[in-house]
mmCIF file of C-alpha atoms in Angstrom:
data_model
loop_
_atom_site.group_PDB
_atom_site.id
_atom_site.type_symbol
_atom_site.label_atom_id
_atom_site.label_comp_id
_atom_site.label_asym_id
_atom_site.label_seq_id
_atom_site.Cartn_x
_atom_site.Cartn_y
_atom_site.Cartn_z
ATOM 1 C CA MET A 27 -5.923 -4.432 -22.192
ATOM 2 C CA SER A 28 -6.515 -1.003 -23.647
ATOM 3 C CA LEU A 29 -3.925 1.006 -25.518
ATOM 4 C CA LEU A 30 -1.409 3.035 -23.560
ATOM 5 C CA TYR A 31 -0.450 6.625 -23.890
ATOM 6 C CA VAL A 32 1.871 7.502 -26.752
ATOM 7 C CA PRO A 33 5.394 7.732 -25.284
ATOM 8 C CA TRP A 34 6.803 10.138 -27.867
ATOM 9 C CA HIS A 35 6.612 13.915 -27.981
ATOM 10 C CA VAL A 36 3.447 15.527 -29.325
ATOM 11 C CA ASP A 37 2.671 18.941 -30.780
ATOM 12 C CA PHE A 38 0.214 20.890 -28.668
ATOM 13 C CA ASN A 39 -2.659 22.937 -30.043
ATOM 14 C CA SER A 40 -2.054 25.774 -27.580
ATOM 15 C CA PRO A 41 1.196 27.768 -27.374
ATOM 16 C CA THR A 42 1.035 27.836 -23.547
ATOM 17 C CA VAL A 43 0.598 24.349 -22.119
ATOM 18 C CA SER A 44 0.794 23.527 -18.423
ATOM 19 C CA CYS A 45 0.311 19.742 -18.692
ATOM 20 C CA ASP A 46 1.362 16.960 -21.064
ATOM 21 C CA CYS A 47 -1.853 14.899 -20.869
ATOM 22 C CA LEU A 48 -3.700 13.993 -24.075
ATOM 23 C CA ALA A 49 -6.584 16.307 -23.208
ATOM 24 C CA HIS A 50 -4.106 19.171 -23.455
ATOM 25 C CA ALA A 51 -2.289 17.726 -26.461
ATOM 26 C CA TYR A 52 -5.268 16.892 -28.695
ATOM 27 C CA GLY A 53 -8.352 18.021 -26.772
ATOM 28 C CA ASN A 54 -9.696 21.288 -25.462
ATOM 29 C CA ALA A 55 -8.232 21.239 -21.955
ATOM 30 C CA ALA A 56 -6.074 24.270 -22.739
ATOM 31 C CA ASP A 57 -9.265 26.344 -22.915
ATOM 32 C CA HIS A 58 -9.669 26.008 -19.129
ATOM 33 C CA PRO A 59 -7.273 27.685 -16.703
ATOM 34 C CA ASP A 60 -4.793 25.646 -14.757
ATOM 35 C CA ARG A 61 -5.149 25.303 -10.989
ATOM 36 C CA GLU A 62 -2.578 25.773 -8.290
ATOM 37 C CA ARG A 63 -1.700 22.485 -6.597
ATOM 38 C CA ARG A 64 -2.180 23.196 -2.910
ATOM 39 C CA TYR A 65 -3.623 20.032 -1.350
ATOM 40 C CA PRO A 66 -1.643 17.107 0.094
ATOM 41 C CA SER A 67 -3.569 14.703 -2.138
ATOM 42 C CA ASP A 68 -2.396 16.409 -5.355
ATOM 43 C CA MET A 69 0.012 14.363 -7.426
ATOM 44 C CA THR A 70 3.615 15.452 -7.570
ATOM 45 C CA ASP A 71 5.417 15.645 -10.891
ATOM 46 C CA THR A 72 7.130 12.342 -10.105
ATOM 47 C CA GLU A 73 3.810 10.622 -9.381
ATOM 48 C CA TRP A 74 2.247 12.024 -12.548
ATOM 49 C CA ALA A 75 5.217 10.807 -14.614
ATOM 50 C CA ALA A 76 4.629 7.297 -13.212
ATOM 51 C CA VAL A 77 0.841 7.314 -13.703
ATOM 52 C CA ARG A 78 0.627 9.012 -17.110
ATOM 53 C CA PRO A 79 1.879 6.054 -19.230
ATOM 54 C CA LEU A 80 -0.658 3.772 -17.519
ATOM 55 C CA LEU A 81 -3.773 5.719 -18.521
ATOM 56 C CA PRO A 82 -5.791 4.502 -21.548
ATOM 57 C CA VAL A 83 -6.209 6.407 -24.785
ATOM 58 C CA PRO A 84 -9.683 8.049 -24.984
ATOM 59 C CA ALA A 85 -12.178 6.771 -27.542
ATOM 60 C CA TRP A 86 -12.338 10.115 -29.350
ATOM 61 C CA LEU A 87 -8.602 9.937 -29.987
ATOM 62 C CA LYS A 88 -8.886 6.433 -31.477
ATOM 63 C CA GLY A 89 -11.490 7.530 -34.032
ATOM 64 C CA ARG A 90 -14.489 5.929 -32.300
ATOM 65 C CA GLY A 91 -16.428 9.168 -32.033
ATOM 66 C CA GLY A 92 -17.203 11.409 -29.118
ATOM 67 C CA ARG A 93 -16.262 14.932 -28.182
ATOM 68 C CA PRO A 94 -12.639 15.730 -27.267
ATOM 69 C CA GLU A 95 -12.213 16.097 -23.542
ATOM 70 C CA GLY A 96 -12.174 19.621 -22.221
ATOM 71 C CA TYR A 97 -10.550 19.045 -18.817
ATOM 72 C CA CYS A 98 -7.016 18.129 -17.904
ATOM 73 C CA HIS A 99 -6.593 14.459 -16.980
ATOM 74 C CA ARG A 100 -4.199 15.339 -14.188
ATOM 75 C CA GLN A 101 -6.752 17.707 -12.661
ATOM 76 C CA LEU A 102 -9.446 15.043 -12.884
ATOM 77 C CA LEU A 103 -7.218 12.506 -11.126
ATOM 78 C CA ASP A 104 -6.305 15.042 -8.444
ATOM 79 C CA THR A 105 -10.011 15.665 -7.852
ATOM 80 C CA ILE A 106 -10.751 11.955 -7.329
ATOM 81 C CA ARG A 107 -7.749 11.612 -5.034
ATOM 82 C CA TYR A 108 -8.962 14.595 -3.004
ATOM 83 C CA LEU A 109 -12.414 13.057 -2.661
ATOM 84 C CA VAL A 110 -11.065 9.672 -1.536
ATOM 85 C CA ALA A 111 -8.551 11.175 0.893
ATOM 86 C CA GLY A 112 -10.818 13.866 2.328
ATOM 87 C CA GLY A 113 -14.071 11.912 2.500
ATOM 88 C CA ILE A 114 -16.254 14.682 1.079
ATOM 89 C CA SER A 115 -19.269 14.340 -1.202
ATOM 90 C CA TRP A 116 -19.203 15.007 -4.929
ATOM 91 C CA ARG A 117 -21.166 18.241 -4.698
ATOM 92 C CA ALA A 118 -18.894 19.631 -1.951
ATOM 93 C CA MET A 119 -15.871 19.742 -4.265
ATOM 94 C CA PRO A 120 -13.725 22.901 -3.923
ATOM 95 C CA ALA A 121 -14.211 25.499 -6.626
ATOM 96 C CA ASP A 122 -10.657 25.272 -7.982
ATOM 97 C CA PHE A 123 -11.305 21.706 -9.180
ATOM 98 C CA PRO A 124 -13.245 20.923 -12.385
ATOM 99 C CA ASP A 125 -17.016 20.696 -12.160
ATOM 100 C CA TRP A 126 -18.054 17.700 -10.070
ATOM 101 C CA GLY A 127 -20.352 16.370 -12.795
ATOM 102 C CA ARG A 128 -17.449 16.155 -15.241
ATOM 103 C CA VAL A 129 -15.286 14.417 -12.673
ATOM 104 C CA TYR A 130 -18.007 11.929 -11.769
ATOM 105 C CA ALA A 131 -18.569 11.083 -15.444
ATOM 106 C CA PHE A 132 -14.797 10.527 -15.778
ATOM 107 C CA PHE A 133 -14.829 8.263 -12.703
ATOM 108 C CA ARG A 134 -17.944 6.333 -13.775
ATOM 109 C CA ARG A 135 -16.641 5.548 -17.280
ATOM 110 C CA ARG A 136 -13.447 4.112 -15.894
ATOM 111 C CA ARG A 137 -15.316 2.088 -13.272
ATOM 112 C CA GLU A 138 -17.751 0.559 -15.779
ATOM 113 C CA HIS A 139 -15.049 -0.375 -18.307
ATOM 114 C CA GLY A 140 -12.618 -1.751 -15.716
ATOM 115 C CA LEU A 141 -9.992 0.884 -16.438
ATOM 116 C CA ILE A 142 -9.432 1.684 -12.757
ATOM 117 C CA ALA A 143 -8.517 -1.939 -12.092
ATOM 118 C CA GLU A 144 -6.238 -1.945 -15.136
ATOM 119 C CA VAL A 145 -4.307 1.116 -14.003
ATOM 120 C CA HIS A 146 -4.104 -0.283 -10.474
ATOM 121 C CA ASP A 147 -2.759 -3.654 -11.670
ATOM 122 C CA ARG A 148 -0.107 -2.056 -13.863
ATOM 123 C CA LEU A 149 1.018 0.202 -11.039
ATOM 124 C CA ARG A 150 1.131 -2.758 -8.653
ATOM 125 C CA GLY A 151 3.444 -4.622 -11.030
ATOM 126 C CA THR A 152 5.719 -1.579 -11.188
ATOM 127 C CA VAL A 153 5.881 -1.362 -7.394
ATOM 128 C CA ARG A 154 6.651 -5.080 -7.069
ATOM 129 C CA GLU A 155 9.493 -4.856 -9.578
ATOM 130 C CA ARG A 156 10.875 -1.854 -7.722
ATOM 131 C CA GLU A 157 10.916 -3.969 -4.545
ATOM 132 C CA GLY A 158 12.887 -6.710 -6.291
ATOM 133 C CA ARG A 159 9.929 -9.060 -6.883
ATOM 134 C CA GLU A 160 8.368 -10.500 -9.997
ATOM 135 C CA ALA A 161 5.494 -8.483 -11.451
ATOM 136 C CA GLU A 162 3.077 -11.401 -10.926
ATOM 137 C CA PRO A 163 2.788 -12.775 -7.365
ATOM 138 C CA THR A 164 2.747 -16.465 -6.480
ATOM 139 C CA ALA A 165 1.085 -16.238 -3.036
ATOM 140 C CA GLY A 166 -1.576 -14.145 -1.366
ATOM 141 C CA ILE A 167 -3.440 -13.463 1.891
ATOM 142 C CA ILE A 168 -7.232 -13.309 2.122
ATOM 143 C CA ASP A 169 -9.187 -11.506 4.843
ATOM 144 C CA ALA A 170 -12.417 -9.580 5.449
ATOM 145 C CA GLN A 171 -13.406 -6.386 7.251
ATOM 146 C CA SER A 172 -16.879 -5.263 8.342
ATOM 147 C CA VAL A 173 -17.627 -1.527 8.186
ATOM 148 C CA LYS A 174 -20.635 0.617 8.929
ATOM 149 C CA ALA A 175 -22.480 2.267 6.067
ATOM 150 C CA ALA A 176 -24.122 5.629 5.604
ATOM 151 C CA ALA A 177 -27.870 6.091 5.504
ATOM 152 C CA SER A 178 -27.713 6.526 1.717
ATOM 153 C CA VAL A 179 -26.656 2.883 1.227
ATOM 154 C CA PRO A 180 -29.647 0.774 0.053
ATOM 155 C CA ALA A 181 -30.988 -1.819 2.465
ATOM 156 C CA VAL A 182 -30.693 -4.567 -0.161
ATOM 157 C CA SER A 183 -26.869 -4.384 0.024
ATOM 158 C CA ARG A 184 -26.642 -4.134 3.818
ATOM 159 C CA GLY A 185 -26.583 -6.766 6.527
ATOM 160 C CA TYR A 186 -25.380 -7.557 10.031
ATOM 161 C CA ASP A 187 -22.178 -9.367 10.939
ATOM 162 C CA GLY A 188 -23.160 -11.382 13.997
ATOM 163 C CA GLY A 189 -19.601 -12.449 14.758
ATOM 164 C CA LYS A 190 -18.069 -8.969 14.878
ATOM 165 C CA LYS A 191 -21.273 -7.187 15.930
ATOM 166 C CA VAL A 192 -20.942 -4.721 13.047
ATOM 167 C CA PRO A 193 -23.823 -3.859 10.697
ATOM 168 C CA ASP A 194 -24.050 -2.876 7.027
ATOM 169 C CA ARG A 195 -21.215 -4.015 4.668
ATOM 170 C CA LYS A 196 -18.141 -6.235 4.489
ATOM 171 C CA ARG A 197 -14.951 -5.824 2.444
ATOM 172 C CA HIS A 198 -13.177 -8.953 1.234
ATOM 173 C CA ILE A 199 -9.631 -8.533 -0.074
ATOM 174 C CA VAL A 200 -6.716 -10.631 -1.288
ATOM 175 C CA THR A 201 -3.244 -9.105 -1.062
ATOM 176 C CA ASP A 202 0.229 -10.244 -2.026
ATOM 177 C CA THR A 203 3.007 -10.695 0.520
ATOM 178 C CA LEU A 204 3.825 -6.972 0.289
ATOM 179 C CA GLY A 205 0.276 -5.967 1.175
ATOM 180 C CA LEU A 206 -0.608 -4.781 -2.340
ATOM 181 C CA LEU A 207 -4.176 -5.396 -3.435
ATOM 182 C CA LEU A 208 -4.874 -8.317 -5.799
ATOM 183 C CA ALA A 209 -8.670 -8.663 -5.632
ATOM 184 C CA VAL A 210 -11.505 -6.984 -3.760
ATOM 185 C CA ALA A 211 -15.217 -7.619 -3.294
ATOM 186 C CA VAL A 212 -17.804 -5.680 -1.273
ATOM 187 C CA THR A 213 -20.882 -7.535 0.025
ATOM 188 C CA ALA A 214 -23.499 -7.189 2.712
ATOM 189 C CA ALA A 215 -22.130 -7.785 6.208
ATOM 190 C CA ASN A 216 -24.255 -10.902 6.721
ATOM 191 C CA ILE A 217 -22.392 -12.729 3.934
ATOM 192 C CA GLY A 218 -19.887 -15.031 5.616
ATOM 193 C CA ALA A 219 -16.194 -15.086 4.818
ATOM 194 C CA ARG A 220 -16.353 -18.607 3.348
ATOM 195 C CA ASP A 221 -19.373 -17.777 1.185
ATOM 196 C CA ALA A 222 -17.745 -14.694 -0.340
ATOM 197 C CA ALA A 223 -14.301 -16.301 -0.624
ATOM 198 C CA ALA A 224 -15.344 -18.673 -3.422
ATOM 199 C CA GLY A 225 -16.290 -15.886 -5.820
ATOM 200 C CA LEU A 226 -13.368 -13.728 -4.722
ATOM 201 C CA LEU A 227 -10.825 -16.498 -5.333
ATOM 202 C CA ILE A 228 -12.337 -17.185 -8.764
ATOM 203 C CA ARG A 229 -11.950 -13.498 -9.534
ATOM 204 C CA LEU A 230 -8.370 -13.707 -8.264
ATOM 205 C CA ARG A 231 -7.482 -16.799 -10.297
ATOM 206 C CA ARG A 232 -8.426 -15.387 -13.694
ATOM 207 C CA PRO A 233 -5.773 -12.648 -14.017
ATOM 208 C CA HIS A 234 -3.217 -14.224 -11.639
ATOM 209 C CA ARG A 235 -2.495 -17.716 -12.907
ATOM 210 C CA ASP A 236 0.817 -17.982 -11.034
ATOM 211 C CA ILE A 237 -0.719 -17.907 -7.562
ATOM 212 C CA THR A 238 -0.615 -21.344 -5.917
ATOM 213 C CA LEU A 239 -0.828 -20.504 -2.189
ATOM 214 C CA VAL A 240 -3.249 -18.352 -0.193
ATOM 215 C CA TRP A 241 -3.071 -17.842 3.581
ATOM 216 C CA ALA A 242 -6.275 -17.303 5.574
ATOM 217 C CA ASP A 243 -7.531 -17.178 9.149
ATOM 218 C CA GLY A 244 -9.706 -19.681 10.967
ATOM 219 C CA GLY A 245 -12.896 -18.277 9.459
ATOM 220 C CA TYR A 246 -12.091 -19.936 6.131
ATOM 221 C CA THR A 247 -11.832 -23.510 7.426
ATOM 222 C CA GLY A 248 -14.104 -26.296 6.233
ATOM 223 C CA SER A 249 -15.003 -27.470 2.753
ATOM 224 C CA LEU A 250 -13.500 -24.324 1.192
ATOM 225 C CA VAL A 251 -10.001 -25.774 1.572
ATOM 226 C CA GLY A 252 -10.820 -28.845 -0.513
ATOM 227 C CA TRP A 253 -12.843 -26.810 -3.018
ATOM 228 C CA CYS A 254 -9.871 -24.520 -3.658
ATOM 229 C CA ARG A 255 -7.596 -27.519 -4.149
ATOM 230 C CA ASP A 256 -9.934 -29.330 -6.552
ATOM 231 C CA GLN A 257 -11.488 -26.458 -8.498
ATOM 232 C CA LEU A 258 -8.785 -23.754 -8.543
ATOM 233 C CA ALA A 259 -5.561 -25.720 -7.924
ATOM 234 C CA LEU A 260 -4.921 -23.428 -4.946
ATOM 235 C CA THR A 261 -3.524 -24.359 -1.559
ATOM 236 C CA LEU A 262 -5.559 -22.565 1.099
ATOM 237 C CA GLU A 263 -3.400 -22.635 4.238
ATOM 238 C CA ILE A 264 -5.141 -21.748 7.514
ATOM 239 C CA VAL A 265 -3.067 -19.744 10.031
ATOM 240 C CA LYS A 266 -4.653 -20.322 13.446
ATOM 241 C CA ARG A 267 -4.059 -19.027 16.918
ATOM 242 C CA THR A 268 -2.697 -21.551 19.403
ATOM 243 C CA ASP A 269 -4.318 -22.230 22.761
ATOM 244 C CA ASP A 270 -1.531 -20.532 24.747
ATOM 245 C CA MET A 271 -1.992 -17.177 22.988
ATOM 246 C CA ALA A 272 -3.760 -14.512 25.048
ATOM 247 C CA GLY A 273 -4.748 -11.048 23.888
ATOM 248 C CA PHE A 274 -3.523 -9.467 20.675
ATOM 249 C CA VAL A 275 -0.804 -11.486 18.932
ATOM 250 C CA VAL A 276 0.722 -10.765 15.531
ATOM 251 C CA LEU A 277 0.263 -13.959 13.512
ATOM 252 C CA PRO A 278 2.488 -14.917 10.567
ATOM 253 C CA ARG A 279 1.224 -13.762 7.164
ATOM 254 C CA ARG A 280 -2.163 -12.652 8.463
ATOM 255 C CA TRP A 281 -0.770 -9.333 9.665
ATOM 256 C CA VAL A 282 -0.079 -8.324 6.038
ATOM 257 C CA ALA A 283 -3.780 -8.148 5.151
ATOM 258 C CA GLU A 284 -4.547 -6.401 8.447
ATOM 259 C CA ARG A 285 -1.953 -3.768 7.599
ATOM 260 C CA THR A 286 -3.608 -3.243 4.210
ATOM 261 C CA PHE A 287 -6.929 -2.583 5.963
ATOM 262 C CA ALA A 288 -5.107 -0.045 8.150
ATOM 263 C CA TRP A 289 -3.760 1.638 5.010
ATOM 264 C CA LEU A 290 -7.280 1.882 3.623
ATOM 265 C CA MET A 291 -8.489 3.557 6.809
ATOM 266 C CA ASN A 292 -6.116 6.450 6.089
ATOM 267 C CA SER A 293 -8.564 7.452 3.344
ATOM 268 C CA ARG A 294 -11.471 9.156 5.106
ATOM 269 C CA ARG A 295 -13.889 8.172 2.332
ATOM 270 C CA LEU A 296 -13.355 4.545 3.391
ATOM 271 C CA ALA A 297 -13.922 5.089 7.122
ATOM 272 C CA ARG A 298 -17.548 4.271 6.308
ATOM 273 C CA ASP A 299 -19.209 2.947 3.192
ATOM 274 C CA TYR A 300 -20.966 5.858 1.508
ATOM 275 C CA GLU A 301 -21.498 4.291 -1.916
ATOM 276 C CA THR A 302 -24.828 3.177 -3.326
ATOM 277 C CA LEU A 303 -23.293 0.445 -5.495
ATOM 278 C CA PRO A 304 -20.817 -2.140 -4.169
ATOM 279 C CA ALA A 305 -18.885 -1.751 -7.442
ATOM 280 C CA THR A 306 -18.303 1.902 -6.598
ATOM 281 C CA SER A 307 -16.967 0.902 -3.174
ATOM 282 C CA GLU A 308 -14.532 -1.498 -4.849
ATOM 283 C CA ALA A 309 -13.387 1.281 -7.183
ATOM 284 C CA ARG A 310 -12.863 3.604 -4.206
ATOM 285 C CA ILE A 311 -10.674 0.973 -2.537
ATOM 286 C CA ARG A 312 -8.533 0.679 -5.661
ATOM 287 C CA TRP A 313 -8.193 4.450 -5.864
ATOM 288 C CA SER A 314 -7.038 4.526 -2.250
ATOM 289 C CA VAL A 315 -4.390 1.876 -2.951
ATOM 290 C CA VAL A 316 -3.244 3.755 -6.077
ATOM 291 C CA THR A 317 -2.870 6.896 -3.988
ATOM 292 C CA ARG A 318 -0.637 5.067 -1.502
ATOM 293 C CA SER A 319 1.383 3.259 -4.196
ATOM 294 C CA SER A 320 3.243 6.450 -5.044
ATOM 295 C CA PRO A 321 6.921 6.418 -6.036
ATOM 296 C CA PHE A 322 9.704 7.062 -3.557
ATOM 297 C CA SER A 323 9.758 10.636 -2.302
ATOM 298 C CA ALA A 324 12.992 12.535 -1.765
ATOM 299 C CA TRP A 325 11.373 14.242 1.240
ATOM 300 C CA ARG A 326 11.273 10.917 3.108
ATOM 301 C CA LEU A 327 15.018 10.504 2.624
ATOM 302 C CA ALA A 328 15.617 14.105 3.669
ATOM 303 C CA TRP A 329 13.625 13.692 6.897
ATOM 304 C CA GLY A 330 15.471 10.459 7.664
ATOM 305 C CA LEU A 331 18.856 12.126 7.238
ATOM 306 C CA ALA A 332 17.684 15.039 9.374
ATOM 307 C CA GLY A 333 16.742 12.596 12.144
ATOM 308 C CA VAL A 334 20.179 10.947 11.999
ATOM 309 C CA ALA A 335 21.845 14.366 12.161
ATOM 310 C CA GLY A 336 19.702 15.324 15.175
ATOM 311 C CA VAL A 337 20.705 12.196 17.078
ATOM 312 C CA GLY A 338 24.342 12.895 16.226
ATOM 313 C CA LEU A 339 24.131 16.423 17.633
ATOM 314 C CA VAL A 340 22.721 15.078 20.904
ATOM 315 C CA VAL A 341 25.157 12.168 21.375
ATOM 316 C CA ILE A 342 28.471 13.307 19.846
ATOM 317 C CA GLY A 343 30.648 15.592 21.963
ATOM 318 C CA PRO A 344 33.152 18.231 20.821
ATOM 319 C CA GLU A 345 36.104 15.855 21.245
ATOM 320 C CA ALA A 346 34.578 13.107 19.114
ATOM 321 C CA ALA A 347 36.430 11.936 16.007
ATOM 322 C CA LEU A 348 35.415 9.760 13.071
ATOM 323 C CA ASP A 349 36.477 6.149 13.476
ATOM 324 C CA VAL A 350 36.294 3.943 10.398
ATOM 325 C CA VAL A 351 36.004 0.793 12.499
ATOM 326 C CA GLY A 352 33.180 2.315 14.521
ATOM 327 C CA VAL A 353 31.287 3.365 11.391
ATOM 328 C CA ALA A 354 31.696 -0.118 9.918
ATOM 329 C CA ALA A 355 30.488 -1.671 13.181
ATOM 330 C CA GLY A 356 27.436 0.592 13.187
ATOM 331 C CA LEU A 357 26.557 -0.271 9.602
ATOM 332 C CA GLY A 358 27.026 -3.957 10.335
ATOM 333 C CA SER A 359 24.752 -3.815 13.378
ATOM 334 C CA ALA A 360 22.075 -1.969 11.381
ATOM 335 C CA ALA A 361 22.256 -4.591 8.635
ATOM 336 C CA THR A 362 22.025 -7.390 11.212
ATOM 337 C CA MET A 363 18.983 -5.795 12.851
ATOM 338 C CA ALA A 364 17.283 -5.352 9.465
ATOM 339 C CA LEU A 365 17.976 -8.989 8.618
ATOM 340 C CA GLY A 366 16.512 -10.100 11.941
ATOM 341 C CA VAL A 367 13.340 -8.066 11.422
ATOM 342 C CA THR A 368 12.926 -9.442 7.895
ATOM 343 C CA LEU A 369 13.408 -13.058 8.971
ATOM 344 C CA THR A 370 11.036 -12.608 11.913
ATOM 345 C CA LYS A 371 8.320 -11.297 9.624
ATOM 346 C CA ARG A 372 8.900 -14.117 7.153
ATOM 347 C CA TRP A 373 9.081 -17.055 9.583
ATOM 348 C CA GLY A 374 7.133 -15.742 12.559
ATOM 349 C CA ARG A 375 7.599 -16.690 16.203
ATOM 350 C CA PRO A 376 8.310 -20.369 16.958
ATOM 351 C CA ALA A 377 5.364 -22.397 18.166
ATOM 352 C CA GLY A 378 5.114 -22.471 21.949
ATOM 353 C CA ALA A 379 7.396 -19.463 22.495
ATOM 354 C CA GLY A 380 5.764 -16.498 24.186
ATOM 355 C CA PRO A 381 6.626 -12.884 23.372
ATOM 356 C CA ALA A 382 8.828 -12.460 26.471
ATOM 357 C CA ALA A 383 10.775 -15.674 25.848
ATOM 358 C CA PHE A 384 11.211 -14.855 22.172
ATOM 359 C CA ALA A 385 12.517 -11.359 22.973
ATOM 360 C CA GLY A 386 14.863 -12.826 25.605
ATOM 361 C CA TRP A 387 16.438 -15.212 23.125
ATOM 362 C CA GLN A 388 16.859 -12.378 20.624
ATOM 363 C CA LEU A 389 18.648 -10.239 23.209
ATOM 364 C CA THR A 390 20.837 -13.178 24.241
ATOM 365 C CA ALA A 391 21.859 -13.846 20.651
ATOM 366 C CA GLY A 392 22.604 -10.153 20.132
ATOM 367 C CA ALA A 393 24.769 -9.978 23.269
ATOM 368 C CA CYS A 394 26.717 -13.074 22.215
ATOM 369 C CA SER A 395 27.396 -11.607 18.794
ATOM 370 C CA CYS A 396 28.599 -8.342 20.398
ATOM 371 C CA CYS A 397 30.979 -10.256 22.658
ATOM 372 C CA LEU A 398 32.289 -12.433 19.850
ATOM 373 C CA SER A 399 33.474 -9.651 17.545
ATOM 374 C CA PRO A 400 35.930 -7.873 19.910
ATOM 375 C CA SER A 401 37.134 -11.207 21.279
ATOM 376 C CA LEU A 402 38.167 -12.338 17.813
ATOM 377 C CA SER A 403 39.731 -9.022 16.857
ATOM 378 C CA ARG A 404 41.519 -8.036 20.119
ATOM 379 C CA GLY A 405 41.779 -11.250 22.103
ATOM 380 C CA ARG A 406 40.222 -12.145 25.423
ATOM 381 C CA ARG A 407 39.794 -9.253 27.865
ATOM 382 C CA PRO A 408 41.460 -10.047 31.197
ATOM 383 C CA SER A 409 38.693 -8.515 33.329
ATOM 384 C CA TRP A 410 35.302 -6.823 33.096
ATOM 385 C CA THR A 411 36.218 -3.792 35.229
ATOM 386 C CA PHE A 412 34.442 -0.744 33.903
ATOM 387 C CA PRO A 413 36.619 2.306 33.281
ATOM 388 C CA PRO A 414 35.512 5.276 35.390
ATOM 389 C CA ARG A 415 34.489 7.439 32.445
ATOM 390 C CA SER A 416 30.735 7.455 32.042
ATOM 391 C CA ALA A 417 27.674 5.295 32.160
ATOM 392 C CA THR A 418 27.670 5.143 28.381
ATOM 393 C CA SER A 419 31.218 3.779 28.286
ATOM 394 C CA GLY A 420 30.321 1.198 30.922
ATOM 395 C CA SER A 421 27.345 0.028 28.883
ATOM 396 C CA VAL A 422 29.475 -0.295 25.766
ATOM 397 C CA TRP A 423 32.207 -2.108 27.739
ATOM 398 C CA SER A 424 29.700 -4.579 29.202
ATOM 399 C CA ALA A 425 28.543 -5.464 25.711
ATOM 400 C CA GLY A 426 32.085 -6.579 24.917
ATOM 401 C CA CYS A 427 33.161 -3.586 22.839
ATOM 402 C CA SER A 428 35.863 -1.128 23.820
ATOM 403 C CA PRO A 429 35.060 2.579 23.555
ATOM 404 C CA SER A 430 37.612 3.006 20.818
ATOM 405 C CA CYS A 431 35.769 0.449 18.698
ATOM 406 C CA CYS A 432 32.645 2.585 18.670
ATOM 407 C CA GLY A 433 34.316 5.975 18.419
ATOM 408 C CA SER A 434 35.098 8.528 21.107
ATOM 409 C CA ALA A 435 31.547 9.102 22.177
ATOM 410 C CA ALA A 436 32.197 9.392 25.906
#
């Protein structure tokens, strides 16, 4: 691991400093004007505060020679993020960014020395700890995706995936149970999933010694399962479709890797493979994941609260009053629904149960729980006659709750 940024305060060479990166502190970045942050891909101050301690110290600052950097590190990172998100070429970079040659040299150095993977791994550990998990995962999901390539991709690194009928290249990834990237490899599309999985799992095993279980689809069956058990001490568990499944079905665990591929498709640079070297494609994938692994944004909370307020304005009438019991019941139902969604994602649908039957049992269990609560608190209701107030009150009454329990919403 390389050294990290110095966490303490530094004295800047220029009296007017717009950034706290080391290129401004000790280099010549202050000689270039600052740019206005106007693009959606630009890092916010919160994102920069999270990324800055993860960047390595430049060689010129450690006394190993070289010229001090003349461009702001934050501007260089914003340029790479813009390229990955927008899908443009290096030479089509907007004029307010640093020169594309400088940015490409910055990107290439970090790709060749593995610094992009190092920053990505440190940020992944931070995100896992924020979600209440250990920094190092113990299980993963492996999958592959075939993508078309641009005409600039050499023929030696292209192929044809006969199973998916897609030419050019294939991306092999391993994610944790949150969908965060653990390992990635880019090969020609004619390389099978089992053939590429051996090298990918070896690459996974070196930095992640705690992983003991990896889920995979039916394409990884065969001798690979025994090879993983004997050579890597890994349990490769195959999640297969059953014979009664028709059409698209969300399978346990496998959907996590599919969701990660969907996240990658949000970066337009990854809609196709434009890179000459497979290593550059792998670096682009890591940059895309780093862009999406941003800290929590206050705007998301604000939009959520605005949505709740909008629903309240539509539903609540002028005679409505706050009911503590109703608020508690609403919070309890939301917590119950969240628990049900979490358990469904963790355990999956029972074997042999179709989507309609599974949804029916969920609705039945929910109706029973709604009937049980008022029965315990207010006793058995003598009849199920609906009060002639409104359709909403009748729906609430049929669920077993009186209108006063849920507030005066009629």
